């Protein structure tokens, strides 16, 4: 698959829909399973696409164009081809998570393994998810959170699934990076390997959802910060003015990442986001010290709202 992966990335770089489709259709004709293509071709290419934006090599427009081509190529190898033998699933991004391609990759891998999967795409509001689950009664719902900033949304999405009586499985890069995340929101943790996800889902068929998780105070802290996000973003405007334009759009995710840290009782999400944002600023010619000032401003503004979070915010400060 190494050759196919390089050819696929080259096609995305050239914005060649035909080239990308030919690579994966050819590999599929050669016997590659969809799950193999996802693991060895689609996922590595999509990670590189994101890194090219992060390194300021590609614009947002280029990144989006490449992702659309990758989605079209995925559709070309994902036609239904056998009877369903396992169960019915719904797959969706949690509320506030717009990176929809990762959940599609998992959905198509599971479809190829014999599951009936309805994929709802990016950022499904929790109340809408609940209504859909009540109407369609799947055996489980797969929820994806790529960013730690999406964990406040995951808390609400899993609660919606619980009210609908459907077991929830939380996966995605954020769930992988912070192993406590699934338990904190009351979901089963998705293994990183799709075959292990398949095995977990087979065990969940016919099972009730997990009970509401402990940690009511941490959940309330998270919800308080998330609900006050517009006011906090406005208050951070002065500190954000020193950042490059591309970084200035990341204030809302910064606040939600602090909310995720509150939910987990762990500074790691905020630390990681601060380090990542520092890199984004540096590569665009900005002053990394501006990120330090921004996080300190967030600490000051958030402390009156949720005083217990002062230490978390302080721990998140990184020196450039």
PDB file of C-alpha atoms in Angstrom:
ATOM      1  CA  UNK A   1       0.000   0.000   0.000  1.00  0.00           C
ATOM      2  CA  UNK A   2       2.985   2.362   0.353  1.00  0.00           C
ATOM      3  CA  UNK A   3       3.059   3.074  -3.371  1.00  0.00           C
ATOM      4  CA  UNK A   4      -0.682   3.628  -3.474  1.00  0.00           C
ATOM      5  CA  UNK A   5      -0.459   6.016  -0.531  1.00  0.00           C
ATOM      6  CA  UNK A   6       2.163   8.151  -2.257  1.00  0.00           C
ATOM      7  CA  UNK A   7       0.260   8.149  -5.541  1.00  0.00           C
ATOM      8  CA  UNK A   8      -2.952   9.106  -3.790  1.00  0.00           C
ATOM      9  CA  UNK A   9      -1.311  12.011  -1.970  1.00  0.00           C
ATOM     10  CA  UNK A  10       0.254  13.157  -5.244  1.00  0.00           C
ATOM     11  CA  UNK A  11      -3.186  13.146  -6.863  1.00  0.00           C
ATOM     12  CA  UNK A  12      -4.623  15.192  -3.996  1.00  0.00           C
ATOM     13  CA  UNK A  13      -1.716  17.626  -4.277  1.00  0.00           C
ATOM     14  CA  UNK A  14      -2.484  18.051  -7.974  1.00  0.00           C
ATOM     15  CA  UNK A  15      -6.210  18.350  -7.170  1.00  0.00           C
ATOM     16  CA  UNK A  16      -6.775  15.483  -9.592  1.00  0.00           C
ATOM     17  CA  UNK A  17     -10.083  13.780  -8.915  1.00  0.00           C
ATOM     18  CA  UNK A  18      -9.490  11.261 -11.683  1.00  0.00           C
ATOM     19  CA  UNK A  19      -6.025  10.411 -10.409  1.00  0.00           C
ATOM     20  CA  UNK A  20      -7.189   9.904  -6.834  1.00  0.00           C
ATOM     21  CA  UNK A  21     -10.098   7.700  -7.885  1.00  0.00           C
ATOM     22  CA  UNK A  22      -7.899   5.618 -10.186  1.00  0.00           C
ATOM     23  CA  UNK A  23      -5.429   4.898  -7.381  1.00  0.00           C
ATOM     24  CA  UNK A  24      -7.990   3.520  -4.930  1.00  0.00           C
ATOM     25  CA  UNK A  25     -10.195   1.790  -7.498  1.00  0.00           C
ATOM     26  CA  UNK A  26      -7.099   0.032  -8.814  1.00  0.00           C
ATOM     27  CA  UNK A  27      -6.075  -1.056  -5.326  1.00  0.00           C
ATOM     28  CA  UNK A  28      -9.604  -2.269  -4.627  1.00  0.00           C
ATOM     29  CA  UNK A  29      -9.615  -4.273  -7.858  1.00  0.00           C
ATOM     30  CA  UNK A  30      -6.343  -5.813  -6.715  1.00  0.00           C
ATOM     31  CA  UNK A  31      -8.044  -7.188  -3.616  1.00  0.00           C
ATOM     32  CA  UNK A  32      -7.492  -4.476  -1.010  1.00  0.00           C
ATOM     33  CA  UNK A  33     -10.283  -4.236   1.560  1.00  0.00           C
ATOM     34  CA  UNK A  34     -11.851  -0.865   2.255  1.00  0.00           C
ATOM     35  CA  UNK A  35     -10.458  -0.987   5.788  1.00  0.00           C
ATOM     36  CA  UNK A  36      -6.959  -1.503   4.404  1.00  0.00           C
ATOM     37  CA  UNK A  37      -7.358   1.447   2.052  1.00  0.00           C
ATOM     38  CA  UNK A  38      -8.616   3.577   4.926  1.00  0.00           C
ATOM     39  CA  UNK A  39      -5.682   2.693   7.179  1.00  0.00           C
ATOM     40  CA  UNK A  40      -2.930   2.765   4.559  1.00  0.00           C
ATOM     41  CA  UNK A  41      -4.083   5.332   1.981  1.00  0.00           C
ATOM     42  CA  UNK A  42      -6.912   7.637   3.045  1.00  0.00           C
ATOM     43  CA  UNK A  43      -6.005   8.303   6.683  1.00  0.00           C
ATOM     44  CA  UNK A  44      -2.286   9.044   6.117  1.00  0.00           C
ATOM     45  CA  UNK A  45      -3.112  11.320   3.190  1.00  0.00           C
ATOM     46  CA  UNK A  46      -5.702  13.232   5.183  1.00  0.00           C
ATOM     47  CA  UNK A  47      -3.268  13.719   8.064  1.00  0.00           C
ATOM     48  CA  UNK A  48      -0.716  15.136   5.639  1.00  0.00           C
ATOM     49  CA  UNK A  49      -3.333  17.461   4.154  1.00  0.00           C
ATOM     50  CA  UNK A  50      -3.983  18.893   7.620  1.00  0.00           C
ATOM     51  CA  UNK A  51      -0.279  19.243   8.338  1.00  0.00           C
ATOM     52  CA  UNK A  52       0.237  21.198   5.142  1.00  0.00           C
ATOM     53  CA  UNK A  53      -2.229  23.803   6.386  1.00  0.00           C
ATOM     54  CA  UNK A  54      -0.597  23.765   9.813  1.00  0.00           C
ATOM     55  CA  UNK A  55       2.834  24.357   8.234  1.00  0.00           C
ATOM     56  CA  UNK A  56       1.365  27.193   6.134  1.00  0.00           C
ATOM     57  CA  UNK A  57       2.137  25.300   2.923  1.00  0.00           C
ATOM     58  CA  UNK A  58      -1.509  25.126   1.844  1.00  0.00           C
ATOM     59  CA  UNK A  59      -4.398  27.528   2.228  1.00  0.00           C
ATOM     60  CA  UNK A  60      -7.702  26.520   3.781  1.00  0.00           C
ATOM     61  CA  UNK A  61      -9.122  26.428   0.250  1.00  0.00           C
ATOM     62  CA  UNK A  62      -6.472  23.951  -0.919  1.00  0.00           C
ATOM     63  CA  UNK A  63      -7.016  21.799   2.154  1.00  0.00           C
ATOM     64  CA  UNK A  64     -10.767  21.712   1.580  1.00  0.00           C
ATOM     65  CA  UNK A  65     -10.408  20.965  -2.131  1.00  0.00           C
ATOM     66  CA  UNK A  66      -8.136  18.003  -1.405  1.00  0.00           C
ATOM     67  CA  UNK A  67     -10.535  16.675   1.231  1.00  0.00           C
ATOM     68  CA  UNK A  68     -13.485  16.842  -1.172  1.00  0.00           C
ATOM     69  CA  UNK A  69     -11.492  14.853  -3.735  1.00  0.00           C
ATOM     70  CA  UNK A  70     -10.600  12.281  -1.078  1.00  0.00           C
ATOM     71  CA  UNK A  71     -14.284  11.968  -0.157  1.00  0.00           C
ATOM     72  CA  UNK A  72     -15.195  11.366  -3.799  1.00  0.00           C
ATOM     73  CA  UNK A  73     -12.508   8.697  -4.041  1.00  0.00           C
ATOM     74  CA  UNK A  74     -13.834   7.035  -0.897  1.00  0.00           C
ATOM     75  CA  UNK A  75     -17.318   6.929  -2.401  1.00  0.00           C
ATOM     76  CA  UNK A  76     -15.891   5.246  -5.490  1.00  0.00           C
ATOM     77  CA  UNK A  77     -14.745   2.216  -3.475  1.00  0.00           C
ATOM     78  CA  UNK A  78     -17.556   2.065  -0.917  1.00  0.00           C
ATOM     79  CA  UNK A  79     -20.506   0.620  -2.787  1.00  0.00           C
ATOM     80  CA  UNK A  80     -22.593  -1.942  -0.973  1.00  0.00           C
ATOM     81  CA  UNK A  81     -21.539  -5.406  -2.005  1.00  0.00           C
ATOM     82  CA  UNK A  82     -22.891  -8.026   0.391  1.00  0.00           C
ATOM     83  CA  UNK A  83     -25.733  -8.849   2.734  1.00  0.00           C
ATOM     84  CA  UNK A  84     -25.788  -7.190   6.137  1.00  0.00           C
ATOM     85  CA  UNK A  85     -25.125  -9.701   8.880  1.00  0.00           C
ATOM     86  CA  UNK A  86     -24.268  -7.728  12.011  1.00  0.00           C
ATOM     87  CA  UNK A  87     -26.485  -4.783  12.881  1.00  0.00           C
ATOM     88  CA  UNK A  88     -27.466  -1.182  12.229  1.00  0.00           C
ATOM     89  CA  UNK A  89     -25.300   1.767  13.196  1.00  0.00           C
ATOM     90  CA  UNK A  90     -25.453   5.535  13.077  1.00  0.00           C
ATOM     91  CA  UNK A  91     -22.167   7.425  12.743  1.00  0.00           C
ATOM     92  CA  UNK A  92     -21.845  11.164  13.346  1.00  0.00           C
ATOM     93  CA  UNK A  93     -19.550  13.915  14.493  1.00  0.00           C
ATOM     94  CA  UNK A  94     -20.392  15.270  17.918  1.00  0.00           C
ATOM     95  CA  UNK A  95     -21.971  18.684  18.172  1.00  0.00           C
ATOM     96  CA  UNK A  96     -19.381  21.303  17.220  1.00  0.00           C
ATOM     97  CA  UNK A  97     -17.044  18.901  15.401  1.00  0.00           C
ATOM     98  CA  UNK A  98     -16.840  19.701  11.683  1.00  0.00           C
ATOM     99  CA  UNK A  99     -14.101  17.262  10.631  1.00  0.00           C
ATOM    100  CA  UNK A 100     -16.492  14.819   8.975  1.00  0.00           C
ATOM    101  CA  UNK A 101     -14.091  12.784   6.849  1.00  0.00           C
ATOM    102  CA  UNK A 102     -12.662  10.682   9.723  1.00  0.00           C
ATOM    103  CA  UNK A 103     -16.097   9.424  10.754  1.00  0.00           C
ATOM    104  CA  UNK A 104     -16.856   8.581   7.121  1.00  0.00           C
ATOM    105  CA  UNK A 105     -13.668   6.537   6.942  1.00  0.00           C
ATOM    106  CA  UNK A 106     -14.709   4.467   9.945  1.00  0.00           C
ATOM    107  CA  UNK A 107     -18.285   4.165   8.689  1.00  0.00           C
ATOM    108  CA  UNK A 108     -17.203   2.812   5.309  1.00  0.00           C
ATOM    109  CA  UNK A 109     -14.737   0.389   6.904  1.00  0.00           C
ATOM    110  CA  UNK A 110     -17.515  -1.009   9.083  1.00  0.00           C
ATOM    111  CA  UNK A 111     -19.923  -1.130   6.159  1.00  0.00           C
ATOM    112  CA  UNK A 112     -17.381  -3.265   4.333  1.00  0.00           C
ATOM    113  CA  UNK A 113     -17.318  -5.602   7.349  1.00  0.00           C
ATOM    114  CA  UNK A 114     -21.051  -6.168   7.138  1.00  0.00           C
ATOM    115  CA  UNK A 115     -22.680  -3.390   9.144  1.00  0.00           C
ATOM    116  CA  UNK A 116     -25.501  -1.188   7.930  1.00  0.00           C
ATOM    117  CA  UNK A 117     -24.254   2.339   8.640  1.00  0.00           C
ATOM    118  CA  UNK A 118     -26.059   5.654   8.298  1.00  0.00           C
ATOM    119  CA  UNK A 119     -23.512   8.473   8.401  1.00  0.00           C
ATOM    120  CA  UNK A 120     -24.830  11.880   9.480  1.00  0.00           C
ATOM    121  CA  UNK A 121     -21.639  13.853   8.819  1.00  0.00           C
ATOM    122  CA  UNK A 122     -20.301  16.855  10.692  1.00  0.00           C
ATOM    123  CA  UNK A 123     -21.537  18.623  13.837  1.00  0.00           C
ATOM    124  CA  UNK A 124     -24.939  17.069  14.475  1.00  0.00           C
ATOM    125  CA  UNK A 125     -26.783  19.079  17.176  1.00  0.00           C
ATOM    126  CA  UNK A 126     -27.490  16.928  20.212  1.00  0.00           C
ATOM    127  CA  UNK A 127     -31.264  17.376  20.095  1.00  0.00           C
ATOM    128  CA  UNK A 128     -31.343  16.471  16.404  1.00  0.00           C
ATOM    129  CA  UNK A 129     -29.208  13.412  17.061  1.00  0.00           C
ATOM    130  CA  UNK A 130     -31.560  12.299  19.813  1.00  0.00           C
ATOM    131  CA  UNK A 131     -34.571  12.604  17.531  1.00  0.00           C
ATOM    132  CA  UNK A 132     -32.873  10.654  14.753  1.00  0.00           C
ATOM    133  CA  UNK A 133     -31.856   7.858  17.121  1.00  0.00           C
ATOM    134  CA  UNK A 134     -35.356   7.609  18.584  1.00  0.00           C
ATOM    135  CA  UNK A 135     -36.822   7.343  15.101  1.00  0.00           C
ATOM    136  CA  UNK A 136     -34.372   4.851  13.601  1.00  0.00           C
ATOM    137  CA  UNK A 137     -33.390   2.776  16.667  1.00  0.00           C
ATOM    138  CA  UNK A 138     -29.876   1.677  15.661  1.00  0.00           C
ATOM    139  CA  UNK A 139     -27.930  -0.869  17.676  1.00  0.00           C
ATOM    140  CA  UNK A 140     -25.282   1.744  18.509  1.00  0.00           C
ATOM    141  CA  UNK A 141     -24.102   5.216  17.572  1.00  0.00           C
ATOM    142  CA  UNK A 142     -20.485   5.962  16.694  1.00  0.00           C
ATOM    143  CA  UNK A 143     -19.485   9.495  17.663  1.00  0.00           C
ATOM    144  CA  UNK A 144     -16.342  11.213  16.427  1.00  0.00           C
ATOM    145  CA  UNK A 145     -14.349  13.988  18.118  1.00  0.00           C
ATOM    146  CA  UNK A 146     -11.228  15.029  16.234  1.00  0.00           C
ATOM    147  CA  UNK A 147     -10.380  18.032  18.410  1.00  0.00           C
ATOM    148  CA  UNK A 148     -10.252  18.264  22.188  1.00  0.00           C
ATOM    149  CA  UNK A 149     -12.379  21.383  21.729  1.00  0.00           C
ATOM    150  CA  UNK A 150     -15.186  19.048  20.644  1.00  0.00           C
ATOM    151  CA  UNK A 151     -15.346  17.195  23.964  1.00  0.00           C
ATOM    152  CA  UNK A 152     -17.952  19.606  25.414  1.00  0.00           C
ATOM    153  CA  UNK A 153     -20.086  18.705  22.403  1.00  0.00           C
ATOM    154  CA  UNK A 154     -19.359  15.022  22.980  1.00  0.00           C
ATOM    155  CA  UNK A 155     -20.756  15.357  26.496  1.00  0.00           C
ATOM    156  CA  UNK A 156     -24.069  16.570  25.056  1.00  0.00           C
ATOM    157  CA  UNK A 157     -24.137  14.109  22.137  1.00  0.00           C
ATOM    158  CA  UNK A 158     -23.586  11.109  24.395  1.00  0.00           C
ATOM    159  CA  UNK A 159     -26.269  12.376  26.778  1.00  0.00           C
ATOM    160  CA  UNK A 160     -28.636  12.586  23.801  1.00  0.00           C
ATOM    161  CA  UNK A 161     -27.862   8.987  22.851  1.00  0.00           C
ATOM    162  CA  UNK A 162     -28.425   7.902  26.447  1.00  0.00           C
ATOM    163  CA  UNK A 163     -31.854   9.557  26.497  1.00  0.00           C
ATOM    164  CA  UNK A 164     -32.674   7.770  23.242  1.00  0.00           C
ATOM    165  CA  UNK A 165     -31.630   4.434  24.754  1.00  0.00           C
ATOM    166  CA  UNK A 166     -28.776   3.840  22.284  1.00  0.00           C
ATOM    167  CA  UNK A 167     -25.245   2.791  23.338  1.00  0.00           C
ATOM    168  CA  UNK A 168     -22.637   5.373  22.321  1.00  0.00           C
ATOM    169  CA  UNK A 169     -19.058   4.721  21.242  1.00  0.00           C
ATOM    170  CA  UNK A 170     -16.682   7.692  21.190  1.00  0.00           C
ATOM    171  CA  UNK A 171     -13.711   7.702  18.838  1.00  0.00           C
ATOM    172  CA  UNK A 172     -11.580  10.124  16.880  1.00  0.00           C
ATOM    173  CA  UNK A 173      -8.237  11.788  17.446  1.00  0.00           C
ATOM    174  CA  UNK A 174      -9.326  13.525  20.661  1.00  0.00           C
ATOM    175  CA  UNK A 175     -10.606  10.292  22.178  1.00  0.00           C
ATOM    176  CA  UNK A 176      -7.351   8.578  21.197  1.00  0.00           C
ATOM    177  CA  UNK A 177      -5.193  11.368  22.643  1.00  0.00           C
ATOM    178  CA  UNK A 178      -7.074  11.557  25.955  1.00  0.00           C
ATOM    179  CA  UNK A 179      -8.072   8.032  27.037  1.00  0.00           C
ATOM    180  CA  UNK A 180     -10.217   9.354  29.897  1.00  0.00           C
ATOM    181  CA  UNK A 181     -12.481  11.242  27.489  1.00  0.00           C
ATOM    182  CA  UNK A 182     -14.917   8.425  26.692  1.00  0.00           C
ATOM    183  CA  UNK A 183     -15.540   7.595  30.346  1.00  0.00           C
ATOM    184  CA  UNK A 184     -15.850  11.293  31.213  1.00  0.00           C
ATOM    185  CA  UNK A 185     -18.758  11.694  28.788  1.00  0.00           C
ATOM    186  CA  UNK A 186     -20.307   8.290  29.515  1.00  0.00           C
ATOM    187  CA  UNK A 187     -19.428   6.471  26.286  1.00  0.00           C
ATOM    188  CA  UNK A 188     -17.605   3.311  25.342  1.00  0.00           C
ATOM    189  CA  UNK A 189     -14.096   4.037  24.061  1.00  0.00           C
ATOM    190  CA  UNK A 190     -13.534   3.142  20.423  1.00  0.00           C
ATOM    191  CA  UNK A 191     -10.381   1.083  19.843  1.00  0.00           C
ATOM    192  CA  UNK A 192      -7.999   2.500  17.252  1.00  0.00           C
ATOM    193  CA  UNK A 193      -8.223  -0.638  15.083  1.00  0.00           C
ATOM    194  CA  UNK A 194     -11.414  -1.021  13.042  1.00  0.00           C
ATOM    195  CA  UNK A 195     -11.554  -4.786  13.612  1.00  0.00           C
ATOM    196  CA  UNK A 196     -11.500  -4.148  17.356  1.00  0.00           C
ATOM    197  CA  UNK A 197     -14.291  -1.589  16.876  1.00  0.00           C
ATOM    198  CA  UNK A 198     -16.230  -4.283  15.008  1.00  0.00           C
ATOM    199  CA  UNK A 199     -15.770  -6.698  17.933  1.00  0.00           C
ATOM    200  CA  UNK A 200     -16.872  -4.057  20.450  1.00  0.00           C
ATOM    201  CA  UNK A 201     -19.995  -3.276  18.437  1.00  0.00           C
ATOM    202  CA  UNK A 202     -20.941  -6.941  18.227  1.00  0.00           C
ATOM    203  CA  UNK A 203     -20.861  -7.062  22.030  1.00  0.00           C
ATOM    204  CA  UNK A 204     -23.017  -3.936  22.266  1.00  0.00           C
ATOM    205  CA  UNK A 205     -25.869  -5.184  20.067  1.00  0.00           C
ATOM    206  CA  UNK A 206     -28.895  -5.483  22.335  1.00  0.00           C
ATOM    207  CA  UNK A 207     -27.165  -3.737  25.243  1.00  0.00           C
ATOM    208  CA  UNK A 208     -28.467  -0.635  27.031  1.00  0.00           C
ATOM    209  CA  UNK A 209     -26.432   2.588  27.030  1.00  0.00           C
ATOM    210  CA  UNK A 210     -23.960   3.226  29.808  1.00  0.00           C
ATOM    211  CA  UNK A 211     -25.363   5.078  32.825  1.00  0.00           C
ATOM    212  CA  UNK A 212     -24.698   8.765  33.327  1.00  0.00           C
ATOM    213  CA  UNK A 213     -21.023   9.149  34.215  1.00  0.00           C
ATOM    214  CA  UNK A 214     -19.806  10.396  37.586  1.00  0.00           C
ATOM    215  CA  UNK A 215     -18.184  13.790  37.855  1.00  0.00           C
ATOM    216  CA  UNK A 216     -21.195  16.107  37.898  1.00  0.00           C
ATOM    217  CA  UNK A 217     -19.095  19.057  39.074  1.00  0.00           C
ATOM    218  CA  UNK A 218     -16.573  18.653  36.250  1.00  0.00           C
ATOM    219  CA  UNK A 219     -19.401  18.339  33.736  1.00  0.00           C
ATOM    220  CA  UNK A 220     -20.985  21.537  35.035  1.00  0.00           C
ATOM    221  CA  UNK A 221     -17.663  23.385  34.840  1.00  0.00           C
ATOM    222  CA  UNK A 222     -17.361  22.268  31.242  1.00  0.00           C
ATOM    223  CA  UNK A 223     -20.897  23.367  30.404  1.00  0.00           C
ATOM    224  CA  UNK A 224     -20.456  26.732  32.124  1.00  0.00           C
ATOM    225  CA  UNK A 225     -17.351  27.540  30.104  1.00  0.00           C
ATOM    226  CA  UNK A 226     -18.933  26.375  26.871  1.00  0.00           C
ATOM    227  CA  UNK A 227     -22.078  28.434  27.431  1.00  0.00           C
ATOM    228  CA  UNK A 228     -19.984  31.532  28.161  1.00  0.00           C
ATOM    229  CA  UNK A 229     -17.802  31.026  25.095  1.00  0.00           C
ATOM    230  CA  UNK A 230     -19.170  34.010  23.112  1.00  0.00           C
ATOM    231  CA  UNK A 231     -18.459  36.396  25.976  1.00  0.00           C
ATOM    232  CA  UNK A 232     -15.008  34.930  26.545  1.00  0.00           C
ATOM    233  CA  UNK A 233     -14.139  35.160  22.853  1.00  0.00           C
ATOM    234  CA  UNK A 234     -15.176  38.819  22.840  1.00  0.00           C
ATOM    235  CA  UNK A 235     -13.076  39.477  25.929  1.00  0.00           C
ATOM    236  CA  UNK A 236     -10.029  37.893  24.288  1.00  0.00           C
ATOM    237  CA  UNK A 237     -10.226  40.116  21.226  1.00  0.00           C
ATOM    238  CA  UNK A 238      -7.505  42.486  22.395  1.00  0.00           C
ATOM    239  CA  UNK A 239      -5.003  39.736  23.123  1.00  0.00           C
ATOM    240  CA  UNK A 240      -5.868  38.002  19.856  1.00  0.00           C
ATOM    241  CA  UNK A 241      -5.110  41.113  17.804  1.00  0.00           C
ATOM    242  CA  UNK A 242      -1.392  40.302  18.063  1.00  0.00           C
ATOM    243  CA  UNK A 243      -1.877  36.925  16.368  1.00  0.00           C
ATOM    244  CA  UNK A 244      -1.717  36.211  12.625  1.00  0.00           C
ATOM    245  CA  UNK A 245      -5.144  36.176  10.992  1.00  0.00           C
ATOM    246  CA  UNK A 246      -5.234  32.384  10.640  1.00  0.00           C
ATOM    247  CA  UNK A 247      -4.659  31.957  14.374  1.00  0.00           C
ATOM    248  CA  UNK A 248      -7.155  34.623  15.376  1.00  0.00           C
ATOM    249  CA  UNK A 249      -9.990  32.377  14.204  1.00  0.00           C
ATOM    250  CA  UNK A 250      -9.061  29.805  16.851  1.00  0.00           C
ATOM    251  CA  UNK A 251     -10.364  31.654  19.908  1.00  0.00           C
ATOM    252  CA  UNK A 252     -13.562  29.620  20.201  1.00  0.00           C
ATOM    253  CA  UNK A 253     -11.645  26.308  20.036  1.00  0.00           C
ATOM    254  CA  UNK A 254      -9.258  27.646  22.680  1.00  0.00           C
ATOM    255  CA  UNK A 255     -12.145  28.322  25.072  1.00  0.00           C
ATOM    256  CA  UNK A 256     -13.708  24.936  24.360  1.00  0.00           C
ATOM    257  CA  UNK A 257     -10.348  23.254  24.906  1.00  0.00           C
ATOM    258  CA  UNK A 258     -10.240  24.840  28.345  1.00  0.00           C
ATOM    259  CA  UNK A 259     -13.732  23.432  28.896  1.00  0.00           C
ATOM    260  CA  UNK A 260     -12.431  20.004  27.856  1.00  0.00           C
ATOM    261  CA  UNK A 261      -9.589  20.325  30.353  1.00  0.00           C
ATOM    262  CA  UNK A 262     -12.156  21.119  33.037  1.00  0.00           C
ATOM    263  CA  UNK A 263     -14.201  18.083  32.053  1.00  0.00           C
ATOM    264  CA  UNK A 264     -11.200  15.766  32.265  1.00  0.00           C
ATOM    265  CA  UNK A 265      -9.631  17.454  35.284  1.00  0.00           C
ATOM    266  CA  UNK A 266      -6.400  17.429  33.304  1.00  0.00           C
ATOM    267  CA  UNK A 267      -4.370  20.258  31.786  1.00  0.00           C
ATOM    268  CA  UNK A 268      -3.158  18.098  28.884  1.00  0.00           C
ATOM    269  CA  UNK A 269      -5.745  19.277  26.314  1.00  0.00           C
ATOM    270  CA  UNK A 270      -4.981  22.933  27.021  1.00  0.00           C
ATOM    271  CA  UNK A 271      -1.238  22.303  27.106  1.00  0.00           C
ATOM    272  CA  UNK A 272      -1.368  20.486  23.779  1.00  0.00           C
ATOM    273  CA  UNK A 273      -3.542  23.127  22.116  1.00  0.00           C
ATOM    274  CA  UNK A 274      -1.282  25.903  23.375  1.00  0.00           C
ATOM    275  CA  UNK A 275       1.799  24.161  21.989  1.00  0.00           C
ATOM    276  CA  UNK A 276       0.034  23.548  18.668  1.00  0.00           C
ATOM    277  CA  UNK A 277      -1.158  27.159  18.435  1.00  0.00           C
ATOM    278  CA  UNK A 278       2.350  28.385  19.209  1.00  0.00           C
ATOM    279  CA  UNK A 279       3.614  26.388  16.236  1.00  0.00           C
ATOM    280  CA  UNK A 280       0.880  27.755  13.965  1.00  0.00           C
ATOM    281  CA  UNK A 281       1.762  31.309  14.993  1.00  0.00           C
ATOM    282  CA  UNK A 282       5.515  30.819  14.650  1.00  0.00           C
ATOM    283  CA  UNK A 283       5.381  29.331  11.142  1.00  0.00           C
ATOM    284  CA  UNK A 284       3.268  32.303  10.009  1.00  0.00           C
ATOM    285  CA  UNK A 285       5.824  34.792  11.259  1.00  0.00           C
ATOM    286  CA  UNK A 286       3.987  35.736  14.434  1.00  0.00           C
ATOM    287  CA  UNK A 287       5.353  36.179  17.937  1.00  0.00           C
ATOM    288  CA  UNK A 288       4.914  33.025  20.070  1.00  0.00           C
ATOM    289  CA  UNK A 289       4.764  35.272  23.141  1.00  0.00           C
ATOM    290  CA  UNK A 290       1.372  36.429  21.889  1.00  0.00           C
ATOM    291  CA  UNK A 291       0.026  32.931  22.568  1.00  0.00           C
ATOM    292  CA  UNK A 292       1.340  33.156  26.124  1.00  0.00           C
ATOM    293  CA  UNK A 293      -0.464  36.472  26.566  1.00  0.00           C
ATOM    294  CA  UNK A 294      -3.650  35.049  25.071  1.00  0.00           C
ATOM    295  CA  UNK A 295      -3.781  32.071  27.430  1.00  0.00           C
ATOM    296  CA  UNK A 296      -3.061  34.306  30.416  1.00  0.00           C
ATOM    297  CA  UNK A 297      -5.940  36.543  29.314  1.00  0.00           C
ATOM    298  CA  UNK A 298      -8.191  33.501  29.113  1.00  0.00           C
ATOM    299  CA  UNK A 299      -7.198  32.571  32.656  1.00  0.00           C
ATOM    300  CA  UNK A 300      -8.146  36.004  33.926  1.00  0.00           C
ATOM    301  CA  UNK A 301     -11.465  36.087  32.099  1.00  0.00           C
ATOM    302  CA  UNK A 302     -12.486  32.523  32.964  1.00  0.00           C
ATOM    303  CA  UNK A 303     -11.567  32.641  36.648  1.00  0.00           C
ATOM    304  CA  UNK A 304     -14.593  34.722  37.775  1.00  0.00           C
ATOM    305  CA  UNK A 305     -16.917  32.383  35.889  1.00  0.00           C
ATOM    306  CA  UNK A 306     -15.419  29.137  37.169  1.00  0.00           C
ATOM    307  CA  UNK A 307     -12.866  29.937  39.896  1.00  0.00           C
ATOM    308  CA  UNK A 308     -11.763  26.316  40.244  1.00  0.00           C
ATOM    309  CA  UNK A 309     -10.291  26.446  36.737  1.00  0.00           C
ATOM    310  CA  UNK A 310      -7.612  28.981  37.586  1.00  0.00           C
ATOM    311  CA  UNK A 311      -4.949  26.338  38.089  1.00  0.00           C
ATOM    312  CA  UNK A 312      -5.881  24.550  34.882  1.00  0.00           C
ATOM    313  CA  UNK A 313      -5.589  27.759  32.875  1.00  0.00           C
ATOM    314  CA  UNK A 314      -2.290  28.662  34.512  1.00  0.00           C
ATOM    315  CA  UNK A 315      -0.854  25.241  33.759  1.00  0.00           C
ATOM    316  CA  UNK A 316      -1.754  25.696  30.120  1.00  0.00           C
ATOM    317  CA  UNK A 317       0.566  28.666  29.613  1.00  0.00           C
ATOM    318  CA  UNK A 318       3.531  27.843  27.389  1.00  0.00           C
ATOM    319  CA  UNK A 319       6.566  30.008  26.823  1.00  0.00           C
ATOM    320  CA  UNK A 320       7.446  30.522  23.150  1.00  0.00           C
TER     321      UNK A 320
END
